[in-house]
Amino acid sequence: MTEQQLPDWADPSVSPASLDAQGVSRRGLLRQAGLFGAAFGTALAAGPLATPAAAASQGRDQERDRGRGLGGDDPRLAYLVGDHHVHSVYSHDAKYTFDQVARAGAKYGLDWMVFNEHSNVGHAKYGAALEHQEILKARAANPRQLIFQGLEWYIPGAEHCTIFTAPGRHEVDLLTRFELAYDGKLLGYTAGGPTHPDTPRNEAHAVAAIKWLAAQRRSGYVDDVLVFANHPSRLGIDSPHEIRGWRDAAPEIMIGMEGAPGAQGGAIPGWRGPTSIRGEYENKPSADSWPGYPADAYVTYGGFDWMTATVGGMWDAMLAEGKLFTITTNSDVHRVVFDTWKNGDWPAGQNFDNTGRLPDPVNTGEPQPGGDFWPGQFSRTHVGVTRYGYRAVMAGLRAGRVWLDHGHLLDGLDVRLKRDRDGGRGVTLGGRLRVRAGDRLTLQITVTTASRANPHGIVPELAHVDVIRGAVRGPAGDRDAWRAPDTKVVHTADVSGRKGTYTLRVPVVAGDESFYVRLRGSDGNRHGAGYLGASVDPHGPVAHAPGDGDPWVDTWFYSNPVFVEVVGGAVTPPGRGPGVCCRAGAGAGALRLAAQFPAPLKGKRSRRSPRP
């Protein structure tokens, strides 16, 4: 395998003068974390491959970390930017070569990316092996990127998932064996309606598939493997009990879902049509849909999936069980908005089923249909790592050290929650802090604002940071429940006009009940009462009018939660959770918000993108 190199921004041998403003900013954050240079690059000495003994040792370390609460004590972290959902000519409905996609990812600042091609007869028979050779070439041609091979799995009876492995001898073999044995489309296990006779079999097969992946990891056949559910609300066919079932089958493998789908350019005004929606969430309930979802679940809110965008909704219902479930965002790149390339023509007698690969695309010079962005152009998943490498990214994802942004809204975000009586660093995203009832805590949020214009030419400006708090009540009694009634926005900091790096310190009081906190914020251009009402979310993301969803002027960031385990506490009756005090910085007055919520933010003038 080609020797891996650090990204430019992390490589001490690369002059700062050759970096753009964001690269300089990221290097500064790396220095602040104490990881610049050898401390960050130590993983490169061993390369991305592991011996069975090393894999076993890594597995023991991960089991120990899970025992500490999926994060343990808060380490010093660098954040790598990535995308786990991209396609190339090895997907039957995509267009671009590996090289085109990998170079675009490098151009837009990605450190890691996953090629997760759609399962298909041609892919299983021919494409996966051919694709692996392309993966090896792409790794050689882009040594400063971490390029994973994956698969977009058609879950039996449900939607799609990203599956990807750590590089190694069996990475393509595992994916191909899995595709042939467990893919819902290839097996014809597609029915998922609540009354369909095949649904129980299909749902059971999906659970068995995830357990099989976990067994391959435990055996050392592959160093690591992870699964994320893709666009979960797009068709309404991922029921709450299915999502819980996948997670519970192997929580170290099935670790999360897309908080925001790809296709974020799908509703740029005047482009695809008057009915288009961001994410191409343009569907209605079908016979396979779970009937408990409202019609409003089939659209996006601020570009985010309804499950994530709804404070007190499905994502929060998962977190309220006290179990980490990570969210991501990605490009799902098939056809890029305003791109001029079209699919090449098939030679006589050839098709995807008998080749496993599309012909190379052809540049027409004229804009072609499409609603996606290039990887890293708009959607970014930031993963906290302590060193650089493939397994480090996967470990960071599993630990939940993740935050997301659209439109390059932020350069950096660092979150720590700690007890006031301690002198330690506390825990970070995905972590778990044990406290006593009545303990006073501080949620420390360090924001680094955008240092340059994003790919659309806008310098993003963060307008507010929201703190969202929810009670942890243990496993759901109803596996199809999608509400977390004790989760709500408890504080908003108006940060309009603030530049550079600054820290918000939010006092938090632990009551008798375990809880979690998570963060969200936006550019302030479009917001309103959240899906479950203003008393829960007074200025949340809102659905745009069909055909009028300019993504560049409605950008948000979301973070994973931090869990707080209250030791020896009693169960608090619903609606009687402890208050949260908030202050914007040292010396500022504290405001208790136990029974009071912030007023909606003042609207900002929209900076609409030019129409095509």
Coordinates of C-alpha atoms in Angstrom, one line a residue:
M1 CA 0.0 0.0 0.0
T2 CA 1.2 3.5 -0.8
E3 CA 2.6 5.3 2.3
Q4 CA -0.1 7.6 3.8
Q5 CA 0.7 11.3 4.2
L6 CA -0.8 13.8 6.6
P7 CA -3.2 16.4 5.1
D8 CA -1.5 19.6 4.1
W9 CA -2.9 21.5 7.0
A10 CA -1.6 18.9 9.5
D11 CA 1.8 18.4 7.9
P12 CA 4.6 20.5 9.5
S13 CA 6.7 20.2 6.3
V14 CA 4.0 22.2 4.4
S15 CA 4.6 25.9 4.6
P16 CA 1.7 27.9 6.1
A17 CA 2.0 30.2 3.1
S18 CA 0.7 27.5 0.8
L19 CA -2.5 27.0 2.9
D20 CA -5.7 28.8 2.4
A21 CA -7.4 30.6 5.2
Q22 CA -9.3 27.6 6.4
G23 CA -6.2 25.4 6.3
V24 CA -4.4 28.0 8.5
S25 CA -7.3 28.0 10.8
R26 CA -7.4 24.2 11.1
R27 CA -3.6 24.1 11.7
G28 CA -4.1 26.6 14.5
L29 CA -6.8 24.3 16.1
L30 CA -4.4 21.3 15.8
R31 CA -1.7 23.3 17.5
Q32 CA -4.1 24.2 20.3
A33 CA -4.9 20.6 20.8
G34 CA -1.2 19.8 21.2
L35 CA -1.3 17.3 18.3
F36 CA 0.7 19.1 15.6
G37 CA 3.6 17.2 14.1
A38 CA 4.8 13.8 15.4
A39 CA 2.0 13.6 18.0
F40 CA -0.6 13.5 15.3
G41 CA 1.3 11.4 12.7
T42 CA 2.4 8.5 14.9
A43 CA -0.2 6.2 13.4
L44 CA 1.4 6.6 10.0
A45 CA 4.5 4.6 11.0
A46 CA 2.5 1.3 11.2
G47 CA 0.4 2.2 8.1
P48 CA -3.3 1.7 7.8
L49 CA -3.2 -2.1 7.9
A50 CA -3.2 -4.1 11.2
T51 CA -2.0 -7.5 12.1
P52 CA -4.5 -9.9 13.7
A53 CA -2.8 -9.3 17.1
A54 CA -3.1 -5.5 16.6
A55 CA -6.7 -5.8 15.7
A56 CA -7.4 -7.9 18.7
S57 CA -5.6 -5.3 20.9
Q58 CA -7.6 -2.6 19.3
G59 CA -10.8 -4.5 20.0
R60 CA -9.9 -4.8 23.6
D61 CA -9.3 -1.1 23.8
Q62 CA -12.6 -0.3 22.2
E63 CA -14.4 -2.6 24.6
R64 CA -12.8 -0.8 27.5
D65 CA -13.8 2.5 26.0
R66 CA -17.4 1.4 25.7
G67 CA -17.3 0.4 29.3
R68 CA -16.4 4.0 30.1
G69 CA -19.4 5.2 28.2
L70 CA -18.3 5.6 24.6
G71 CA -15.8 8.3 25.1
G72 CA -14.2 8.0 28.5
D73 CA -12.3 11.0 29.8
D74 CA -12.1 13.8 27.3
P75 CA -8.9 13.6 25.2
R76 CA -7.3 16.3 23.2
L77 CA -8.8 16.1 19.7
A78 CA -8.2 17.1 16.2
Y79 CA -11.3 17.1 13.9
L80 CA -11.1 15.4 10.5
V81 CA -13.6 16.3 7.8
G82 CA -15.3 13.6 5.8
D83 CA -18.2 12.1 3.9
H84 CA -19.4 8.5 4.2
H85 CA -21.8 8.5 1.2
V86 CA -20.3 9.0 -2.2
H87 CA -20.8 7.2 -5.5
S88 CA -18.9 6.7 -8.8
V89 CA -19.2 4.8 -12.1
Y90 CA -19.5 1.6 -10.0
S91 CA -23.0 2.6 -9.0
H92 CA -25.7 2.0 -11.6
D93 CA -27.3 5.4 -11.2
A94 CA -24.2 7.6 -10.8
K95 CA -21.8 9.2 -13.3
Y96 CA -18.3 10.1 -12.2
T97 CA -15.0 8.3 -12.2
F98 CA -13.2 7.6 -8.9
D99 CA -10.6 10.1 -9.8
Q100 CA -13.1 12.9 -10.4
V101 CA -14.8 12.3 -7.0
A102 CA -11.6 11.9 -5.1
R103 CA -10.1 15.1 -6.6
A104 CA -13.3 17.0 -5.8
G105 CA -13.1 15.8 -2.2
A106 CA -9.5 17.0 -1.9
K107 CA -10.5 20.3 -3.5
Y108 CA -13.2 20.9 -0.9
G109 CA -11.1 19.9 2.1
L110 CA -12.1 16.3 2.9
D111 CA -9.7 14.3 4.9
W112 CA -11.6 11.0 4.6
M113 CA -14.3 9.7 2.3
V114 CA -16.2 6.4 1.8
F115 CA -17.1 5.1 -1.7
N116 CA -20.3 3.2 -0.9
E117 CA -21.6 2.0 -4.3
H118 CA -25.1 0.7 -4.6
S119 CA -25.6 -3.1 -4.4
N120 CA -26.6 -4.5 -7.7
V121 CA -26.2 -7.8 -9.6
G122 CA -23.5 -6.3 -11.7
H123 CA -21.7 -4.8 -8.7
A124 CA -21.8 -8.1 -6.8
K125 CA -20.5 -10.1 -9.7
Y126 CA -18.0 -7.7 -11.3
G127 CA -18.0 -4.2 -9.9
A128 CA -16.9 -4.8 -6.3
A129 CA -13.6 -6.3 -7.3
L130 CA -13.0 -3.8 -10.1
E131 CA -13.9 -1.1 -7.7
H132 CA -11.3 -2.3 -5.2
Q133 CA -8.6 -1.8 -7.8
E134 CA -9.8 1.7 -8.4
I135 CA -9.8 2.2 -4.6
L136 CA -6.1 1.2 -4.5
K137 CA -5.3 3.5 -7.3
A138 CA -7.2 6.4 -5.7
R139 CA -5.3 5.9 -2.4
A140 CA -2.1 6.0 -4.4
A141 CA -3.1 9.1 -6.3
N142 CA -4.4 10.9 -3.2
P143 CA -2.0 10.0 -0.4
R144 CA -3.2 12.9 1.8
Q145 CA -6.8 11.4 1.9
L146 CA -8.2 8.5 3.7
I147 CA -10.3 6.6 1.1
F148 CA -12.5 3.8 2.4
Q149 CA -14.3 1.1 0.4
G150 CA -17.9 0.6 1.3
L151 CA -21.3 -0.6 0.1
E152 CA -24.8 1.0 0.1
W153 CA -26.8 -1.8 1.5
Y154 CA -30.5 -2.1 0.6
I155 CA -31.8 -3.1 4.1
P156 CA -34.3 -5.9 3.9
G157 CA -37.8 -4.3 4.3
A158 CA -36.3 -0.8 4.7
E159 CA -34.1 1.9 3.3
H160 CA -30.4 2.1 2.6
C161 CA -27.3 1.9 4.8
T162 CA -23.6 2.8 4.4
I163 CA -21.3 -0.1 5.3
F164 CA -17.6 0.4 5.3
T165 CA -14.5 -1.4 6.5
A166 CA -11.0 -0.5 7.5
P167 CA -8.4 -1.2 4.7
G168 CA -7.1 -4.7 4.9
R169 CA -6.8 -8.1 3.1
H170 CA -10.5 -8.9 3.4
E171 CA -12.1 -5.6 2.9
V172 CA -13.6 -6.3 -0.5
D173 CA -14.3 -10.0 0.3
L174 CA -16.4 -9.0 3.4
L175 CA -18.4 -6.5 1.4
T176 CA -19.1 -8.9 -1.4
R177 CA -20.0 -11.8 0.9
F178 CA -22.3 -9.5 2.7
E179 CA -23.9 -8.1 -0.4
L180 CA -24.8 -11.6 -1.8
A181 CA -26.1 -12.9 1.5
Y182 CA -28.0 -10.0 3.0
D183 CA -28.9 -7.4 0.4
G184 CA -32.7 -6.8 0.3
K185 CA -32.8 -5.9 -3.3
L186 CA -30.7 -8.9 -4.5
L187 CA -32.7 -11.3 -2.4
G188 CA -36.1 -9.8 -3.2
Y189 CA -36.6 -9.0 0.5
T190 CA -38.1 -5.5 -0.1
A191 CA -41.5 -5.6 1.5
G192 CA -41.8 -3.8 4.7
G193 CA -45.4 -2.8 5.1
P194 CA -46.9 -3.6 8.5
T195 CA -49.4 -6.1 7.1
H196 CA -47.2 -7.7 4.5
P197 CA -46.6 -11.4 5.2
D198 CA -42.9 -11.1 4.3
T199 CA -42.2 -8.2 6.6
P200 CA -41.3 -10.2 9.7
R201 CA -38.8 -12.4 7.7
N202 CA -37.2 -9.3 6.1
E203 CA -36.8 -7.4 9.3
A204 CA -35.3 -10.4 11.0
H205 CA -32.8 -10.8 8.1
A206 CA -31.7 -7.2 8.5
V207 CA -30.9 -7.8 12.2
A208 CA -29.1 -11.0 11.3
A209 CA -27.0 -9.1 8.8
I210 CA -25.7 -6.6 11.3
K211 CA -25.0 -9.4 13.8
W212 CA -23.0 -11.2 11.0
L213 CA -20.9 -8.0 10.5
A214 CA -20.2 -7.8 14.2
A215 CA -19.0 -11.4 14.2
Q216 CA -16.6 -10.7 11.4
R217 CA -15.0 -7.9 13.4
R218 CA -14.8 -10.0 16.6
S219 CA -13.1 -12.8 14.7
G220 CA -10.5 -10.5 13.3
Y221 CA -11.5 -11.2 9.7
V222 CA -11.6 -7.4 9.3
D223 CA -10.0 -4.8 11.6
D224 CA -13.2 -2.8 11.8
V225 CA -16.6 -2.2 10.1
L226 CA -19.3 0.4 10.7
V227 CA -22.9 1.0 9.5
F228 CA -25.0 4.2 9.2
A229 CA -28.6 4.4 8.1
N230 CA -29.0 6.6 5.1
H231 CA -31.8 9.2 4.5
P232 CA -34.1 7.5 7.1
S233 CA -37.2 9.6 6.5
R234 CA -37.1 9.9 2.7
L235 CA -39.6 7.1 2.1
G236 CA -41.0 6.6 5.6
I237 CA -40.0 2.9 5.5
D238 CA -37.5 2.9 8.4
S239 CA -39.9 2.3 11.3
P240 CA -38.8 3.2 14.9
H241 CA -38.7 -0.5 16.0
E242 CA -36.5 -1.3 13.0
I243 CA -34.0 1.4 13.8
R244 CA -33.9 0.3 17.4
G245 CA -33.6 -3.3 16.3
W246 CA -30.6 -2.5 14.1
R247 CA -28.9 -0.5 16.8
D248 CA -29.5 -3.1 19.5
A249 CA -28.3 -6.0 17.3
A250 CA -24.7 -4.7 17.5
P251 CA -24.4 -1.1 18.9
E252 CA -20.7 -1.1 18.2
I253 CA -21.4 -1.7 14.5
M254 CA -24.7 0.0 13.7
I255 CA -23.8 3.4 15.3
G256 CA -26.0 6.0 13.7
M257 CA -27.8 7.6 10.8
E258 CA -27.7 10.5 8.4
G259 CA -28.9 13.6 10.3
A260 CA -29.0 15.3 6.9
P261 CA -29.2 13.6 3.5
G262 CA -27.3 14.5 0.4
A263 CA -28.9 16.1 -2.7
Q264 CA -28.9 19.5 -0.8
G265 CA -28.9 21.4 -4.1
G266 CA -32.1 19.7 -5.2
A267 CA -34.3 22.7 -4.5
I268 CA -32.2 25.7 -5.7
P269 CA -34.8 28.1 -7.1
G270 CA -35.3 27.7 -10.8
W271 CA -33.2 24.6 -11.2
R272 CA -35.0 21.2 -10.8
G273 CA -38.6 22.4 -10.7
P274 CA -41.4 24.0 -8.6
T275 CA -42.0 20.9 -6.5
S276 CA -38.4 20.2 -5.6
I277 CA -37.3 19.8 -1.9
R278 CA -33.8 19.9 -0.4
G279 CA -32.4 16.4 -0.1
E280 CA -34.9 15.3 -2.8
Y281 CA -37.3 14.3 -0.1
E282 CA -40.2 14.5 -2.5
N283 CA -42.2 11.4 -1.6
K284 CA -45.6 10.4 -0.1
P285 CA -46.5 7.4 2.2
S286 CA -46.6 4.1 0.4
A287 CA -47.7 0.6 1.2
D288 CA -44.3 -0.1 2.7
S289 CA -44.2 3.1 4.9
W290 CA -44.7 2.9 8.6
P291 CA -48.1 4.4 9.3
G292 CA -47.1 6.2 12.5
Y293 CA -45.1 8.9 10.7
P294 CA -46.9 12.1 9.9
A295 CA -47.0 13.5 6.4
D296 CA -44.6 16.2 7.5
A297 CA -41.9 13.7 8.1
Y298 CA -41.3 13.3 4.4
V299 CA -39.7 16.7 3.9
T300 CA -36.5 18.3 5.3
Y301 CA -36.1 21.1 7.8
G302 CA -33.2 23.4 7.2
G303 CA -31.9 20.6 5.0
F304 CA -32.0 18.1 7.9
D305 CA -34.0 14.9 8.1
W306 CA -37.2 15.2 10.2
M307 CA -35.9 12.6 12.7
T308 CA -32.9 14.9 13.6
A309 CA -34.5 18.3 13.0
T310 CA -37.4 17.7 15.3
V311 CA -36.4 18.6 18.9
G312 CA -38.1 15.9 21.0
G313 CA -38.4 13.7 17.9
M314 CA -37.0 10.3 16.8
W315 CA -33.3 11.0 17.3
D316 CA -34.0 12.4 20.8
A317 CA -36.2 9.4 21.5
M318 CA -33.2 7.2 20.8
L319 CA -30.9 9.3 23.0
A320 CA -33.5 9.4 25.8
E321 CA -32.8 5.6 26.2
G322 CA -29.3 6.6 27.3
K323 CA -27.7 5.0 24.2
L324 CA -25.5 6.9 21.8
F325 CA -26.7 7.2 18.2
T326 CA -24.5 9.3 16.0
I327 CA -25.7 11.6 13.2
T328 CA -23.8 12.5 10.0
T329 CA -24.2 14.5 6.9
N330 CA -22.9 13.8 3.4
S331 CA -23.1 14.5 -0.3
D332 CA -24.6 11.2 -1.7
V333 CA -23.0 12.5 -4.9
H334 CA -24.5 11.0 -8.1
R335 CA -25.1 14.1 -10.3
V336 CA -23.7 17.5 -9.3
V337 CA -25.8 20.6 -9.6
F338 CA -24.8 22.8 -12.6
D339 CA -22.3 20.1 -13.7
T340 CA -21.8 19.7 -17.5
W341 CA -20.9 16.0 -17.6
K342 CA -23.2 13.3 -18.9
N343 CA -23.1 9.5 -18.8
G344 CA -21.1 7.9 -21.6
D345 CA -22.7 5.6 -24.1
W346 CA -22.7 1.9 -23.7
P347 CA -20.8 -0.2 -26.3
A348 CA -23.0 -2.7 -28.1
G349 CA -24.0 -5.7 -25.9
Q350 CA -22.8 -4.1 -22.6
N351 CA -24.8 -3.0 -19.7
F352 CA -24.3 -2.6 -15.9
D353 CA -25.4 -6.1 -15.1
N354 CA -22.7 -7.7 -17.3
T355 CA -19.9 -5.2 -16.6
G356 CA -20.5 -3.8 -13.1
R357 CA -19.3 -0.4 -14.3
L358 CA -20.7 2.6 -16.2
P359 CA -18.9 4.0 -19.2
D360 CA -16.8 7.1 -18.3
P361 CA -18.7 10.3 -18.5
V362 CA -18.5 12.9 -21.3
N363 CA -18.3 16.6 -20.9
T364 CA -21.0 18.3 -22.9
G365 CA -20.2 21.9 -21.9
E366 CA -23.9 22.4 -21.0
P367 CA -25.4 22.1 -17.5
Q368 CA -26.9 18.6 -16.9
P369 CA -29.7 17.6 -14.5
G370 CA -28.6 17.0 -10.9
G371 CA -29.2 18.0 -7.3
D372 CA -26.0 17.0 -5.5
F373 CA -22.9 18.8 -4.4
W374 CA -19.4 17.4 -4.6
P375 CA -18.1 15.8 -1.4
G376 CA -17.1 18.5 1.0
Q377 CA -18.6 21.3 -1.1
F378 CA -21.6 21.8 1.1
S379 CA -22.0 19.0 3.7
R380 CA -19.3 18.1 6.2
T381 CA -19.0 15.5 9.0
H382 CA -16.3 16.4 11.5
V383 CA -14.8 13.5 13.5
G384 CA -12.6 14.0 16.6
V385 CA -9.5 11.9 16.6
T386 CA -6.3 11.7 18.7
R387 CA -4.1 10.6 15.8
Y388 CA -4.3 10.4 12.0
G389 CA -5.4 7.2 10.2
Y390 CA -8.2 5.0 9.0
R391 CA -8.9 3.2 12.3
A392 CA -8.7 6.5 14.1
V393 CA -11.6 7.9 12.0
M394 CA -13.6 4.8 12.7
A395 CA -12.8 4.9 16.4
G396 CA -13.8 8.6 16.5
L397 CA -17.1 7.8 14.8
R398 CA -17.8 4.9 17.2
A399 CA -17.0 7.1 20.2
G400 CA -19.5 9.8 18.9
R401 CA -17.0 12.6 18.7
V402 CA -18.9 14.1 15.8
W403 CA -20.4 17.4 14.8
L404 CA -21.8 18.5 11.4
D405 CA -22.2 21.7 9.4
H406 CA -23.6 22.9 6.1
G407 CA -22.2 25.6 3.9
H408 CA -18.9 25.6 5.9
L409 CA -20.7 27.4 8.6
L410 CA -17.9 26.9 11.2
D411 CA -14.2 26.3 11.1
G412 CA -14.2 24.6 14.5
L413 CA -16.3 23.4 17.4
D414 CA -15.0 22.0 20.7
V415 CA -17.4 20.9 23.5
R416 CA -16.6 19.9 27.0
L417 CA -18.8 19.2 30.0
K418 CA -17.3 19.0 33.5
R419 CA -18.1 19.2 37.1
D420 CA -17.3 22.6 38.7
R421 CA -15.8 20.9 41.7
D422 CA -13.2 19.1 39.5
G423 CA -10.1 20.5 37.9
G424 CA -10.2 18.1 35.0
R425 CA -11.1 18.5 31.4
G426 CA -14.4 16.7 31.7
V427 CA -15.9 14.8 28.7
T428 CA -16.6 15.7 25.1
L429 CA -19.1 14.8 22.4
G430 CA -20.3 11.2 22.7
G431 CA -18.9 11.0 26.2
R432 CA -20.6 10.2 29.5
L433 CA -20.1 12.1 32.8
R434 CA -21.0 10.6 36.1
V435 CA -22.2 13.1 38.7
R436 CA -24.2 13.3 41.9
A437 CA -27.6 14.9 42.2
G438 CA -27.3 18.6 42.7
D439 CA -23.8 18.8 41.2
R440 CA -23.1 22.0 39.3
L441 CA -21.6 21.6 35.9
T442 CA -20.2 23.8 33.1
L443 CA -20.9 23.2 29.5
Q444 CA -18.0 24.8 27.7
I445 CA -18.6 25.5 24.0
T446 CA -15.6 26.8 22.0
V447 CA -16.6 28.1 18.5
T448 CA -14.2 29.0 15.7
T449 CA -16.0 31.0 13.1
A450 CA -15.6 30.7 9.4
S451 CA -12.3 32.2 8.2
R452 CA -13.0 32.4 4.5
A453 CA -15.7 32.5 1.9
N454 CA -17.3 29.1 1.3
P455 CA -17.5 27.5 -2.2
H456 CA -20.5 29.6 -3.0
G457 CA -18.6 32.9 -2.2
I458 CA -20.4 33.6 1.1
V459 CA -18.5 34.1 4.3
P460 CA -20.9 32.2 6.7
E461 CA -21.9 34.0 9.9
L462 CA -23.2 32.0 12.9
A463 CA -26.1 33.7 14.5
H464 CA -27.0 31.6 17.5
V465 CA -26.1 28.5 19.5
D466 CA -28.8 26.4 21.1
V467 CA -28.5 24.1 24.0
I468 CA -30.9 21.1 23.9
R469 CA -31.5 19.0 27.0
G470 CA -33.4 15.7 27.4
A471 CA -34.1 13.3 30.2
V472 CA -32.7 9.8 30.0
R473 CA -35.4 7.3 30.9
G474 CA -33.9 4.0 29.8
P475 CA -35.2 1.6 27.1
A476 CA -38.4 2.6 25.4
G477 CA -41.5 0.7 26.5
D478 CA -43.0 1.1 23.1
R479 CA -40.4 0.2 20.4
D480 CA -42.3 2.3 17.9
A481 CA -42.4 5.5 20.0
W482 CA -40.8 8.5 18.2
R483 CA -41.3 11.2 20.8
A484 CA -39.0 12.3 23.7
P485 CA -41.5 14.6 25.6
D486 CA -38.9 15.9 28.1
T487 CA -36.4 17.1 25.5
K488 CA -36.4 20.8 24.6
V489 CA -34.3 23.9 23.9
V490 CA -33.2 25.2 27.2
H491 CA -30.9 28.1 26.2
T492 CA -30.0 30.1 23.2
A493 CA -26.9 32.3 22.9
D494 CA -27.1 35.1 20.3
V495 CA -23.6 35.2 18.8
S496 CA -24.4 37.5 15.9
G497 CA -21.3 39.5 14.9
R498 CA -18.8 37.5 16.9
K499 CA -15.7 36.5 15.0
G500 CA -12.7 34.3 15.6
T501 CA -12.5 31.9 18.4
Y502 CA -14.6 32.4 21.5
T503 CA -16.0 30.3 24.4
L504 CA -19.5 30.1 25.8
R505 CA -19.8 28.8 29.3
V506 CA -23.2 27.4 30.2
P507 CA -23.9 26.5 33.8
V508 CA -25.8 23.2 34.1
V509 CA -27.4 21.8 37.3
A510 CA -27.8 18.1 37.7
G511 CA -31.1 17.1 39.2
D512 CA -32.2 13.7 40.3
E513 CA -32.4 12.3 36.8
S514 CA -29.8 11.4 34.2
F515 CA -29.9 13.5 31.0
Y516 CA -28.0 14.5 27.9
V517 CA -27.2 17.8 26.2
R518 CA -26.6 18.5 22.6
L519 CA -26.0 21.6 20.5
R520 CA -27.4 23.2 17.4
G521 CA -27.0 26.6 15.6
S522 CA -27.6 28.4 12.4
D523 CA -26.9 31.4 10.3
G524 CA -30.3 32.8 11.5
N525 CA -31.7 33.4 8.1
R526 CA -34.7 31.0 8.3
H527 CA -36.3 29.7 11.5
G528 CA -39.5 29.5 13.3
A529 CA -41.4 27.4 15.9
G530 CA -40.1 23.8 15.8
Y531 CA -42.1 20.9 14.6
L532 CA -43.4 20.2 18.2
G533 CA -44.2 23.8 19.0
A534 CA -42.5 26.9 20.3
S535 CA -42.5 25.7 23.9
V536 CA -40.2 22.9 22.8
D537 CA -38.2 24.7 20.1
P538 CA -38.9 28.4 19.7
H539 CA -36.6 29.1 16.7
G540 CA -35.9 25.8 15.0
P541 CA -35.4 24.9 11.3
V542 CA -38.5 25.1 9.1
A543 CA -39.5 23.4 5.9
H544 CA -39.1 25.6 2.8
A545 CA -41.7 26.2 0.1
P546 CA -41.4 23.6 -2.7
G547 CA -38.9 24.8 -5.3
D548 CA -37.6 27.5 -3.1
G549 CA -34.9 25.9 -1.0
D550 CA -31.6 27.7 -1.5
P551 CA -29.3 25.8 0.7
W552 CA -26.6 28.4 0.9
V553 CA -28.7 30.8 2.9
D554 CA -30.2 28.3 5.4
T555 CA -27.2 26.6 7.0
W556 CA -27.1 24.8 10.4
F557 CA -24.7 22.9 12.6
Y558 CA -25.6 20.0 14.9
S559 CA -23.5 18.2 17.5
N560 CA -23.7 14.7 19.0
P561 CA -24.8 14.6 22.7
V562 CA -22.9 14.5 25.9
F563 CA -24.6 12.2 28.5
V564 CA -24.8 12.8 32.2
E565 CA -25.4 9.9 34.5
V566 CA -26.7 11.0 37.8
V567 CA -25.7 8.4 40.5
G568 CA -28.1 7.6 43.2
G569 CA -30.9 9.9 41.9
A570 CA -34.6 9.3 41.9
V571 CA -36.8 9.4 38.8
T572 CA -38.1 12.9 38.2
P573 CA -41.8 13.1 37.2
P574 CA -42.3 14.2 33.5
G575 CA -42.1 17.9 33.1
R576 CA -40.2 18.4 36.3
G577 CA -36.7 18.2 35.0
P578 CA -33.9 20.3 36.5
G579 CA -33.3 23.8 35.2
V580 CA -30.3 25.0 33.2
C581 CA -28.5 28.2 33.9
C582 CA -26.7 29.9 31.0
R583 CA -24.3 32.7 30.6
A584 CA -22.4 33.8 27.5
G585 CA -19.0 34.2 29.2
A586 CA -17.2 34.9 32.4
G587 CA -18.7 37.6 34.5
A588 CA -22.0 37.7 32.7
G589 CA -25.2 37.3 34.7
A590 CA -26.8 33.9 34.8
L591 CA -30.3 33.3 33.7
R592 CA -32.3 30.3 35.0
L593 CA -34.4 28.7 32.3
A594 CA -36.2 25.9 34.1
A595 CA -39.6 27.3 33.2
Q596 CA -38.7 30.0 30.7
F597 CA -37.5 29.8 27.1
P598 CA -35.7 32.3 24.9
A599 CA -37.7 34.5 22.6
P600 CA -37.3 33.9 18.9
L601 CA -34.2 35.4 17.3
K602 CA -34.5 38.5 15.2
G603 CA -34.7 37.6 11.5
K604 CA -31.7 38.2 9.3
R605 CA -31.8 39.5 5.8
S606 CA -31.5 36.6 3.4
R607 CA -28.5 36.4 1.2
R608 CA -30.1 34.5 -1.7
S609 CA -27.9 32.7 -4.1
P610 CA -28.1 33.8 -7.8
R611 CA -30.5 31.7 -9.8
P612 CA -28.8 29.5 -12.5

